[in-house]
Coordinates of C-alpha atoms in Angstrom, one line a residue:
Chain A
M16 CA -9.8 -20.5 17.1
A17 CA -6.2 -19.4 18.2
V18 CA -3.5 -17.5 16.8
S19 CA -2.0 -19.5 14.0
A20 CA 1.6 -21.0 15.0
E21 CA 2.3 -21.0 11.1
K22 CA 4.6 -17.9 10.0
R23 CA 3.5 -16.0 7.0
A24 CA 4.1 -12.8 5.2
T25 CA 2.5 -10.1 4.8
R26 CA 2.6 -9.8 0.7
E27 CA 0.9 -13.1 1.4
G28 CA -1.8 -11.7 3.4
Y29 CA -2.1 -8.8 1.1
G30 CA -2.1 -11.4 -2.3
A31 CA -5.3 -13.2 -0.8
A32 CA -6.8 -10.6 0.1
L33 CA -6.7 -9.2 -3.2
K34 CA -7.9 -12.2 -5.0
E35 CA -10.8 -11.9 -2.8
L36 CA -11.6 -8.6 -3.7
A37 CA -11.1 -9.1 -7.6
T38 CA -14.5 -11.3 -6.7
K39 CA -15.8 -8.5 -4.8
N40 CA -15.4 -5.2 -6.4
P41 CA -15.6 -5.2 -10.1
N42 CA -13.6 -1.9 -9.9
V43 CA -10.4 -3.0 -8.5
V44 CA -7.4 -3.7 -10.4
A45 CA -4.0 -4.7 -9.9
L46 CA -0.5 -3.4 -12.1
S47 CA 3.0 -4.4 -11.4
A48 CA 6.2 -3.6 -12.5
D49 CA 7.6 -7.2 -13.2
L50 CA 6.9 -8.3 -10.2
A51 CA 3.7 -9.8 -10.0
E52 CA 4.6 -13.3 -8.3
S53 CA 7.2 -11.3 -5.1
T54 CA 4.1 -9.2 -4.4
G55 CA 1.2 -11.1 -4.2
V56 CA -0.9 -9.2 -7.3
L57 CA -0.4 -12.5 -9.3
K58 CA -3.1 -14.1 -6.8
L59 CA -5.3 -11.7 -8.5
A60 CA -4.4 -12.5 -12.2
A61 CA -5.0 -15.7 -11.9
V62 CA -8.8 -15.2 -10.8
A63 CA -9.2 -12.4 -12.9
P64 CA -6.6 -11.9 -15.4
E65 CA -8.8 -8.7 -17.3
R66 CA -8.2 -7.0 -14.4
F67 CA -4.1 -7.4 -14.1
F68 CA -1.9 -5.2 -16.0
Q69 CA 1.4 -6.4 -16.3
M70 CA 3.8 -2.3 -17.2
G71 CA 7.2 -3.8 -17.0
I72 CA 10.3 -2.5 -15.5
A73 CA 8.8 1.4 -15.3
E74 CA 7.7 1.7 -12.1
A75 CA 6.8 6.1 -12.3
N76 CA 4.6 4.8 -15.7
M77 CA 2.8 2.5 -13.4
V78 CA 1.7 4.7 -10.6
D79 CA 0.6 7.4 -13.2
V80 CA -1.5 5.0 -15.2
A81 CA -2.9 3.9 -12.3
A82 CA -4.1 7.6 -11.7
G83 CA -5.3 8.0 -15.0
M84 CA -7.1 4.3 -14.1
A85 CA -8.6 6.3 -11.1
T86 CA -9.8 9.1 -12.6
C87 CA -12.4 6.4 -14.9
G88 CA -13.4 5.0 -11.6
K89 CA -10.9 2.0 -11.3
I90 CA -9.4 0.9 -7.8
P91 CA -6.1 0.7 -8.6
F92 CA -3.8 -1.5 -6.2
A93 CA 0.0 -0.5 -7.6
S94 CA 2.7 -3.2 -6.4
T95 CA 6.5 -3.4 -6.6
F96 CA 9.1 -3.1 -4.2
A97 CA 9.4 -0.8 -1.9
I98 CA 12.0 1.0 -3.1
F99 CA 11.2 1.4 -6.7
G100 CA 7.6 2.2 -5.4
T101 CA 8.3 5.1 -3.3
G102 CA 11.4 5.5 -4.5
R103 CA 11.6 6.2 -8.1
A104 CA 7.8 7.2 -8.3
W105 CA 7.6 9.0 -5.8
E106 CA 6.7 12.1 -7.6
S107 CA 4.2 10.2 -9.7
F108 CA 2.5 9.2 -6.1
R109 CA 2.9 13.1 -5.0
N110 CA 1.7 14.7 -8.1
S111 CA -0.6 12.8 -10.4
V112 CA -1.9 11.0 -7.2
C113 CA -2.2 12.3 -4.0
Y114 CA -2.4 16.2 -5.0
P115 CA -5.9 15.7 -6.7
A116 CA -6.6 12.9 -4.0
L117 CA -7.5 9.9 -6.6
N118 CA -8.4 6.2 -5.6
V119 CA -4.9 4.7 -6.2
K120 CA -3.3 2.2 -3.7
L121 CA 0.5 1.8 -4.0
A122 CA 1.2 -1.4 -2.1
C123 CA 5.0 -2.1 -2.0
T124 CA 6.2 -5.4 -0.9
H125 CA 10.0 -5.6 0.1
S126 CA 10.2 -2.8 2.8
G127 CA 13.0 -2.8 5.4
L128 CA 16.2 -4.7 6.1
S129 CA 14.3 -8.1 5.4
V130 CA 14.4 -7.8 2.2
G131 CA 17.9 -9.6 3.2
E132 CA 20.5 -10.8 0.8
D133 CA 19.6 -8.5 -1.7
G134 CA 21.4 -6.0 0.3
A135 CA 20.9 -2.4 0.9
S136 CA 20.3 -1.0 -2.9
H137 CA 16.9 -3.1 -2.4
Q138 CA 16.5 -2.0 1.4
A139 CA 13.9 0.5 1.8
L140 CA 14.6 2.3 5.0
E141 CA 13.1 5.9 4.3
D142 CA 9.6 5.1 2.9
I143 CA 7.5 5.7 5.4
A144 CA 9.3 9.4 6.1
V145 CA 9.2 10.3 2.6
M146 CA 5.4 8.9 1.7
R147 CA 3.7 10.5 5.2
A148 CA 5.3 14.0 4.1
I149 CA 2.9 13.6 1.0
P150 CA -0.7 15.3 2.1
N151 CA -3.7 13.8 1.5
V152 CA -1.9 10.2 2.0
T153 CA -3.0 7.1 4.4
V154 CA 0.2 4.9 5.7
V155 CA -0.2 2.0 6.3
V156 CA 2.2 -0.7 7.9
P157 CA 0.4 -4.1 8.7
A158 CA 1.6 -6.2 11.2
D159 CA 1.2 -10.0 10.5
Y160 CA -1.0 -11.9 7.1
A161 CA -4.0 -11.2 9.4
A162 CA -3.5 -7.4 9.7
A163 CA -2.4 -7.2 6.2
H164 CA -5.5 -9.2 4.7
A165 CA -7.7 -7.1 6.9
A166 CA -5.6 -3.7 5.4
T167 CA -5.9 -4.6 2.0
I168 CA -9.8 -4.5 2.2
A169 CA -10.1 -1.5 4.4
V170 CA -8.1 0.6 1.9
A171 CA -9.8 -0.6 -0.8
E172 CA -13.3 0.9 1.1
Q173 CA -11.7 4.0 2.0
R174 CA -11.5 6.2 -1.1
G175 CA -7.9 8.3 -1.5
P176 CA -4.6 7.6 -1.7
V177 CA -2.9 4.9 0.1
Y178 CA 0.7 3.5 0.6
L179 CA 0.2 -0.1 2.0
R180 CA 3.7 -0.9 3.3
L181 CA 4.1 -5.2 3.3
G182 CA 7.5 -7.1 4.1
R183 CA 8.9 -10.4 2.4
P184 CA 10.0 -12.6 5.4
K185 CA 7.7 -15.1 7.1
I186 CA 6.9 -13.4 10.2
P187 CA 4.8 -15.1 13.8
A188 CA 1.0 -13.9 13.7
V189 CA -0.2 -11.3 16.2
Y190 CA -4.0 -11.6 15.4
E191 CA -6.0 -14.6 14.5
D192 CA -6.9 -15.0 10.7
G193 CA -10.2 -13.0 10.1
K194 CA -9.7 -10.8 13.2
A195 CA -7.3 -8.5 12.9
P196 CA -8.9 -4.9 14.0
M197 CA -8.1 -2.8 10.7
T198 CA -9.9 0.7 11.5
L199 CA -7.3 2.9 9.5
G200 CA -6.2 5.5 12.0
K201 CA -6.7 3.7 15.2
G202 CA -4.4 1.9 17.0
N203 CA -4.8 -1.5 18.4
V204 CA -3.8 -2.0 22.0
L205 CA -2.5 -5.6 22.6
R206 CA -1.4 -5.0 26.2
E207 CA -2.3 -3.0 29.0
G208 CA 0.7 -1.6 31.6
N209 CA 1.4 1.5 33.3
D210 CA 5.6 1.1 33.1
V211 CA 5.9 1.8 29.6
A212 CA 4.3 2.6 26.3
I213 CA 5.8 0.6 23.3
L214 CA 4.2 1.6 19.9
A215 CA 4.9 -0.6 17.1
C216 CA 4.2 -1.4 13.2
G217 CA 5.4 -4.2 10.8
P218 CA 7.4 -6.6 12.1
L219 CA 8.2 -5.1 15.3
V220 CA 4.6 -5.5 16.6
S221 CA 5.4 -9.1 17.2
M222 CA 8.6 -8.2 19.0
A223 CA 7.2 -5.2 21.1
V224 CA 4.9 -8.1 22.1
D225 CA 7.4 -10.1 23.3
A226 CA 10.0 -7.6 24.3
A227 CA 7.1 -6.8 27.0
K228 CA 7.2 -10.3 28.1
L229 CA 11.1 -9.9 29.0
L230 CA 10.0 -6.9 30.7
E231 CA 7.6 -8.7 32.6
K232 CA 10.4 -10.6 34.4
D233 CA 12.0 -7.3 35.4
G234 CA 8.4 -6.9 36.9
R235 CA 7.7 -4.2 34.8
Q236 CA 4.4 -3.9 32.8
A237 CA 4.3 -2.5 29.1
T238 CA 1.2 -1.5 27.1
V239 CA 2.2 -2.8 23.4
I240 CA -0.1 -0.8 20.6
D241 CA 0.1 -2.1 17.3
M242 CA 0.1 1.4 15.5
H243 CA -0.8 0.1 12.2
T244 CA -1.6 3.6 11.1
I245 CA 1.4 5.5 10.4
K246 CA -0.8 8.6 8.9
P247 CA -3.0 9.5 10.2
L248 CA -1.6 9.1 13.8
D249 CA -3.9 8.0 16.3
E250 CA -2.6 10.7 18.2
K251 CA -5.4 10.4 20.7
L252 CA -4.2 6.9 22.0
L253 CA -0.7 7.9 21.9
L254 CA -1.4 10.6 24.1
D255 CA -3.6 8.9 26.4
V256 CA -1.0 6.2 26.8
A257 CA 2.2 8.4 27.0
R258 CA 0.0 10.3 29.7
R259 CA -0.5 7.0 31.4
C260 CA 3.0 5.5 31.1
R261 CA 5.3 8.5 31.1
C262 CA 7.6 6.5 28.5
V263 CA 7.2 6.0 24.9
V264 CA 8.8 3.9 23.0
T265 CA 8.6 3.2 19.3
A266 CA 9.7 0.0 16.9
E267 CA 9.8 0.2 13.5
E268 CA 11.7 -1.4 10.5
H269 CA 13.3 2.1 9.3
N270 CA 14.9 4.7 9.9
I271 CA 14.3 6.2 13.3
V272 CA 14.3 9.5 11.3
G273 CA 10.9 10.3 9.9
G274 CA 8.8 7.0 10.2
L275 CA 7.2 6.4 13.2
G276 CA 9.6 7.3 15.7
G277 CA 9.2 10.5 13.8
A278 CA 6.1 10.8 13.7
V279 CA 5.1 10.2 17.5
S280 CA 8.0 12.7 18.3
E281 CA 6.4 15.1 16.3
A282 CA 3.2 14.8 18.2
L283 CA 4.8 14.2 22.2
S284 CA 6.9 17.4 21.1
Q285 CA 4.0 19.9 20.8
H286 CA 1.6 18.2 22.9
L287 CA 2.8 16.1 25.7
P288 CA 6.6 16.2 25.7
T289 CA 7.7 12.9 27.0
P290 CA 10.9 11.2 27.0
L291 CA 10.9 8.7 23.8
E292 CA 13.6 6.0 22.5
R293 CA 13.5 5.1 19.1
V294 CA 13.7 1.3 17.6
G295 CA 14.6 0.8 14.3
T296 CA 17.8 1.5 12.1
R297 CA 19.9 4.4 13.2
D298 CA 20.6 6.6 10.2
T299 CA 22.5 4.0 8.1
F300 CA 21.9 1.8 5.4
G301 CA 22.0 -1.9 5.5
E302 CA 23.7 -5.0 3.6
S303 CA 23.3 -8.0 2.7
G304 CA 22.3 -11.1 4.8
T305 CA 19.6 -13.2 6.1
H306 CA 16.8 -10.9 7.4
A307 CA 17.1 -12.6 11.1
D308 CA 20.7 -12.1 11.2
L309 CA 20.1 -8.3 10.0
W310 CA 17.0 -7.7 12.3
K311 CA 19.7 -8.9 14.9
K312 CA 22.5 -6.9 13.9
Y313 CA 20.9 -3.4 13.3
G314 CA 19.1 -4.0 17.0
L315 CA 15.4 -4.6 15.5
T316 CA 14.2 -7.6 18.5
P317 CA 12.6 -8.1 21.6
D318 CA 15.8 -7.6 23.7
A319 CA 16.4 -3.9 21.8
I320 CA 13.1 -3.4 22.2
A321 CA 13.1 -4.2 26.0
A322 CA 16.8 -2.4 26.7
A323 CA 15.3 0.9 24.9
A324 CA 12.5 0.5 27.5
R325 CA 14.2 0.6 30.4
K326 CA 15.7 3.4 29.1
A327 CA 12.5 5.1 28.3
M328 CA 12.0 4.4 32.1
E329 CA 15.1 5.7 33.7
R330 CA 14.4 8.9 31.8
K331 CA 10.9 9.5 33.3
Chain B
M15 CA -6.1 15.6 -48.3
T16 CA -9.7 16.4 -47.5
K17 CA -10.5 20.1 -47.3
L18 CA -12.4 21.8 -44.5
D19 CA -15.8 23.8 -45.4
T20 CA -14.6 27.4 -45.5
Q21 CA -17.2 28.4 -42.7
L22 CA -15.7 26.0 -40.8
K23 CA -12.3 27.0 -40.9
E24 CA -13.6 30.5 -40.6
T25 CA -15.3 30.4 -37.7
L26 CA -12.2 28.1 -36.0
Q27 CA -9.9 30.9 -37.3
S28 CA -12.0 33.4 -35.3
K29 CA -12.5 31.3 -32.2
A30 CA -8.2 31.0 -32.7
R31 CA -8.0 34.8 -32.6
E32 CA -10.8 35.1 -29.8
I33 CA -8.5 32.3 -27.9
R34 CA -4.9 34.1 -28.5
V35 CA -6.5 37.1 -27.3
D36 CA -7.3 35.7 -24.3
I37 CA -4.3 34.1 -23.4
V38 CA -2.2 36.7 -24.0
K39 CA -4.5 39.0 -21.4
M40 CA -4.5 36.2 -18.8
L41 CA -0.7 36.6 -19.2
T42 CA 0.2 39.8 -18.9
K43 CA -2.5 40.4 -16.2
A44 CA -1.2 37.5 -14.4
Q45 CA 2.9 38.9 -15.3
S46 CA 3.9 35.2 -15.3
G47 CA 3.3 32.0 -16.8
H48 CA 4.2 30.6 -21.2
P49 CA 2.9 32.6 -23.6
G50 CA 4.7 31.1 -26.6
G51 CA 3.7 27.6 -26.0
S52 CA -0.1 28.4 -25.5
L53 CA -0.1 30.1 -28.5
G54 CA 1.9 28.1 -30.8
M55 CA -0.9 25.1 -29.8
T56 CA -4.2 27.5 -30.3
D57 CA -4.5 26.3 -33.8
V58 CA -4.7 22.5 -32.7
F59 CA -6.5 23.2 -28.9
V60 CA -9.1 25.3 -31.4
S61 CA -9.7 22.3 -33.6
L62 CA -10.3 20.0 -30.9
Y63 CA -12.8 21.6 -28.8
F64 CA -14.5 23.4 -31.1
G65 CA -14.2 21.5 -34.4
G66 CA -15.8 19.0 -33.4
L67 CA -12.5 16.6 -32.8
V68 CA -13.1 16.0 -29.3
K69 CA -16.7 14.4 -27.5
H70 CA -17.1 16.5 -25.0
D71 CA -19.8 18.5 -23.0
A72 CA -19.2 21.1 -20.8
K73 CA -22.8 21.2 -19.2
R74 CA -20.9 17.4 -17.8
P75 CA -17.5 17.6 -17.4
D76 CA -18.1 13.8 -15.6
W77 CA -19.9 12.4 -18.6
A78 CA -18.2 9.1 -18.6
E79 CA -18.5 8.7 -22.1
R80 CA -16.2 11.9 -22.9
D81 CA -13.4 11.9 -24.7
R82 CA -10.2 13.2 -22.4
V83 CA -7.7 15.9 -23.0
V84 CA -4.5 15.6 -21.1
L85 CA -2.4 18.1 -21.1
S86 CA 0.9 17.0 -20.7
N87 CA 3.0 19.8 -21.0
G88 CA 0.4 21.7 -18.4
H89 CA 2.9 24.8 -18.6
I90 CA 0.8 26.0 -21.5
C91 CA -2.0 25.8 -19.6
P92 CA -3.4 28.9 -20.8
V93 CA -4.7 27.8 -24.0
L94 CA -6.3 24.8 -22.2
Y95 CA -7.9 27.3 -20.0
A96 CA -9.5 29.7 -22.6
C97 CA -11.1 27.1 -24.4
L98 CA -12.5 25.8 -21.3
G99 CA -14.0 29.1 -20.6
H100 CA -14.6 29.6 -24.3
A101 CA -16.6 26.3 -24.1
G102 CA -18.5 27.3 -21.2
Y103 CA -17.1 25.1 -18.0
F104 CA -16.3 28.2 -16.4
P105 CA -17.0 31.9 -16.5
K106 CA -14.5 33.8 -18.5
E107 CA -14.2 35.8 -15.3
W108 CA -12.0 33.2 -13.9
F109 CA -9.0 34.2 -16.8
D110 CA -8.3 37.5 -14.3
G111 CA -7.2 35.6 -11.8
L112 CA -4.5 33.1 -13.5
R113 CA -1.5 32.2 -11.1
M114 CA -3.1 34.2 -8.7
V115 CA -3.9 33.6 -5.2
N116 CA -7.4 31.4 -4.1
S117 CA -7.6 31.4 -7.9
H118 CA -9.4 28.4 -10.2
L119 CA -6.8 28.6 -12.5
Q120 CA -3.5 27.3 -11.0
G121 CA -0.5 27.9 -12.8
H122 CA -0.2 24.0 -13.8
P123 CA -3.6 22.1 -14.2
A124 CA -5.2 20.6 -11.5
M125 CA -8.1 18.9 -11.9
H126 CA -9.4 19.4 -8.4
K127 CA -9.7 23.0 -8.8
T128 CA -10.7 23.5 -12.4
P129 CA -13.8 21.8 -14.5
G130 CA -12.8 20.2 -17.6
V131 CA -9.3 19.5 -16.4
E132 CA -8.7 15.9 -16.4
A133 CA -5.4 15.9 -14.4
C134 CA -3.1 17.3 -12.2
T135 CA -0.2 17.7 -15.0
G136 CA 2.9 19.9 -15.6
S137 CA 5.8 18.2 -14.2
L138 CA 6.9 16.2 -17.3
G139 CA 5.9 13.2 -18.6
H140 CA 3.4 12.1 -16.0
G141 CA 0.2 13.7 -18.0
F142 CA 1.0 11.3 -21.0
A143 CA 1.5 8.3 -18.6
M144 CA -2.2 9.0 -17.1
A145 CA -3.2 9.5 -20.6
V146 CA -1.8 5.8 -21.1
G147 CA -4.0 4.7 -18.2
M148 CA -7.4 6.1 -19.3
A149 CA -7.3 4.6 -22.2
L150 CA -6.5 1.3 -20.7
A151 CA -9.4 1.9 -18.5
M152 CA -11.6 2.9 -21.1
R153 CA -10.8 0.0 -23.1
A154 CA -11.3 -2.3 -20.2
D155 CA -15.0 -0.9 -19.5
K156 CA -15.6 -0.6 -23.6
R157 CA -15.9 2.9 -23.6
D158 CA -16.2 4.5 -27.2
S159 CA -14.3 7.3 -26.0
H160 CA -11.1 8.8 -27.5
V161 CA -7.7 10.1 -25.0
F162 CA -5.7 12.8 -26.4
A163 CA -2.1 13.7 -24.6
L164 CA -1.0 16.4 -25.7
L165 CA 3.0 16.9 -25.1
G166 CA 5.9 19.2 -25.6
D167 CA 9.0 18.4 -27.8
G168 CA 10.9 19.5 -24.9
E169 CA 9.1 17.2 -22.5
C170 CA 10.2 14.3 -24.7
Q171 CA 13.3 14.2 -23.2
E172 CA 11.9 12.9 -20.1
G173 CA 12.3 9.4 -19.4
L174 CA 8.9 8.5 -18.4
I175 CA 7.9 9.6 -21.9
W176 CA 9.6 6.6 -23.5
E177 CA 8.2 4.7 -20.4
A178 CA 4.6 5.6 -21.5
A179 CA 4.9 5.2 -25.0
M180 CA 6.3 1.7 -24.8
S181 CA 3.3 0.6 -22.7
A182 CA 0.8 2.1 -25.0
A183 CA 2.5 0.4 -27.8
H184 CA 2.8 -3.0 -26.1
Y185 CA -1.2 -3.0 -25.3
K186 CA -2.0 -1.7 -28.7
L187 CA -4.0 1.3 -27.6
D188 CA -5.6 2.6 -30.7
N189 CA -7.4 4.6 -28.5
L190 CA -4.9 7.0 -27.7
T191 CA -3.7 9.9 -30.0
A192 CA -0.5 11.9 -29.0
I193 CA -0.1 15.1 -30.0
V194 CA 3.4 16.5 -29.7
D195 CA 4.2 20.5 -30.2
R196 CA 7.2 20.2 -32.3
N197 CA 8.4 24.0 -31.8
D198 CA 12.1 22.8 -31.3
A199 CA 11.8 25.3 -28.3
Q200 CA 12.5 25.0 -24.4
I201 CA 13.5 26.9 -21.6
D202 CA 17.1 27.1 -22.2
G203 CA 17.1 27.3 -25.5
R204 CA 16.1 25.1 -29.0
T205 CA 15.1 22.0 -28.6
S206 CA 18.1 20.8 -31.3
D207 CA 20.6 22.5 -29.2
V208 CA 19.6 21.5 -25.6
M209 CA 19.0 17.9 -26.1
S210 CA 18.3 16.9 -29.6
L211 CA 15.2 15.1 -30.0
E212 CA 16.1 13.7 -34.0
P213 CA 15.4 11.3 -35.5
F214 CA 12.3 12.4 -33.9
A215 CA 9.4 10.4 -36.0
D216 CA 11.4 7.2 -36.0
K217 CA 11.8 7.1 -32.5
W218 CA 8.2 7.5 -32.0
K219 CA 8.3 4.8 -35.0
G220 CA 10.6 2.5 -33.3
F221 CA 8.3 2.4 -30.2
G222 CA 5.3 0.8 -32.3
W223 CA 3.5 4.0 -33.1
H224 CA 1.4 5.8 -36.3
V225 CA 3.1 8.5 -36.8
I226 CA 1.7 11.5 -38.4
E227 CA 3.9 14.7 -39.1
I228 CA 1.5 17.8 -39.7
D229 CA 2.1 21.4 -39.9
G230 CA 0.3 22.5 -36.4
H231 CA -0.9 25.6 -38.3
D232 CA -2.9 24.2 -40.9
Y233 CA -6.7 23.6 -39.9
D234 CA -6.9 20.7 -43.0
A235 CA -4.0 19.0 -41.7
I236 CA -5.0 18.8 -38.2
F237 CA -8.6 17.6 -38.8
A238 CA -6.8 14.9 -41.2
A239 CA -4.4 13.8 -38.9
V240 CA -6.6 13.8 -36.6
N241 CA -9.2 11.3 -38.2
E242 CA -6.3 9.7 -39.2
A243 CA -5.0 8.6 -35.9
K244 CA -8.6 7.7 -34.7
V245 CA -9.0 5.2 -37.1
T246 CA -6.0 3.4 -37.3
R247 CA -6.4 0.4 -35.1
G248 CA -4.3 -2.0 -33.5
K249 CA -1.6 0.9 -32.6
P250 CA -1.6 4.5 -30.7
G251 CA -1.0 7.3 -32.9
V252 CA 1.1 10.1 -32.5
I253 CA 1.0 13.1 -34.3
I254 CA 3.9 15.7 -35.0
A255 CA 2.7 19.1 -35.1
R256 CA 5.3 21.5 -36.4
T257 CA 4.4 24.8 -34.8
V258 CA 5.3 28.3 -34.0
M259 CA 6.1 29.8 -30.7
G260 CA 4.1 32.5 -30.4
K261 CA 2.1 32.0 -33.3
G262 CA 0.2 35.8 -34.0
V263 CA 2.4 38.1 -32.1
S264 CA 5.8 38.8 -34.5
Y265 CA 7.8 39.4 -31.9
M266 CA 7.1 36.5 -30.0
E267 CA 7.7 34.7 -33.3
A268 CA 11.1 36.6 -33.9
E269 CA 12.5 35.5 -30.4
G270 CA 11.0 31.9 -30.3
Y271 CA 12.3 30.3 -26.9
K272 CA 12.9 33.6 -25.4
W273 CA 9.2 33.6 -25.0
H274 CA 8.7 29.9 -23.6
G275 CA 8.4 30.9 -20.0
K276 CA 8.2 34.7 -19.6
A277 CA 5.0 37.2 -20.0
P278 CA 4.4 40.6 -21.5
S279 CA 5.5 43.5 -19.8
A280 CA 1.8 46.1 -19.9
E281 CA 3.2 47.6 -23.4
Q282 CA 4.1 44.2 -24.8
G283 CA 0.4 42.7 -24.4
E284 CA -1.3 46.0 -25.9
K285 CA 1.1 45.6 -28.4
A286 CA 0.4 42.0 -28.8
L287 CA -3.7 42.4 -28.7
K288 CA -3.3 45.2 -31.5
E289 CA -1.4 42.6 -33.8
L290 CA -4.0 39.8 -32.9
L291 CA -7.2 41.9 -33.2
A292 CA -5.8 43.4 -36.6
S293 CA -5.0 40.3 -38.0
T294 CA -7.9 38.1 -40.0

């Protein structure tokens, strides 16, 4: 089976996996703050209505309720848009869930610019930064439908707090269905080259693969890594490719401050100072528009990644 | 109202004195913490832990069938710690480490550090919302366990309290009882001056709760209220317990909110202990 040509959203992969978990694991429950359909948790509600909890427009309460359920042995998946789940409910997640390392999965959709037309108020571009700064948490940003599906299953099996970052738009597949490698904390090498290492997450992974093809036309060979787990960061893999390629590019649908780019900067500056270029929003808010127009305007494209790679290579 | 057995009441009063003594001792030693609310809620806590109102077993803190006690206004944890220590969840020697480095007893409750503590609370509002989650989970699992959430009245200025209250009534959580420490005191002053809560009982009624108002130092009333809340079907119950901040220590009772978050000096601690030990 080849990689599907059909574009699908990571939130759809999440919903499909949650539906499977509903029948496989009796402890899995889902909560939503009035966004059950948009986030995909309605898929679970369809097969296990008694394990779906509608919490209304009250995100902080939803995350605390999930924490309370986790103390009683449940595996709650709490879902809303990323801006609300990681913004308004941040302290619930920090104090109630992460401090005692409870088994709560905060699975937020509609992250990044690609919320689109709703505009800047709804576009979380700081969420990876604020979540990964919390101790005990695992932060996962799947690259496509299959990866989101695999990540949902994987985080249900790993005990402890997780922030799972999902997206709204339909994006190209990187992996075959059912075949996305998803060992939490281990990046996936999608392509090997010695000239530059591109580390991406979320919808920027397929763009990074396209960027590598552009660079190939210049005669440059890029390593491309799907760094789906931002925390704990796969530092071994990062240092291996940084040593080999001697320059690194990060690409994410997030502010260049504090996200994947921030995590990679921290690791490289401590262990192996290496020229680094960060692709992401450049410390600015977004605006309304289609996701494609926004990605183009804010520099989240294969061209922009390739340009960053060329700049990084010049700095070697 | 049914009166409690005289012997039980005397036992509880005696236990309450021991708990208050340990609260004063641990706060005086720590030279930090919140005595006012801890002493004010002692009679309620003693009723819960030593009057048979809460189903628990100190030898099995993780017993699945236990009732849950969630101290949402976590800053009054000295009263919780004193009760847990006296109940046998951990050695009373731990009291000496309150708020000190490497201690089992944190300044605010931490479930992963102290046996018998059900949640990490203290940032106001969250514990109550977690209690709602526990009650939902208990009901989903058809467990005969009751969830008690202890709140401060000042805490009810947090919006999260009302989000949680709304959700508990929506889900008709009659296995959840909130007990609010209505002492009209918070750090900055009288609650009625800082941010008034009245009509307080009507707010809870408006949110769909069964409301019971009592004197939080009257054991007969405490027992009657908890039993009434537990048998009320179809809605969660809230007991608004009027208490006196610093109850049992004259100079704290006189100064009210000033003893919200200030530890007694060594001299003040001695005076408090003398008063408590002399009381009947």
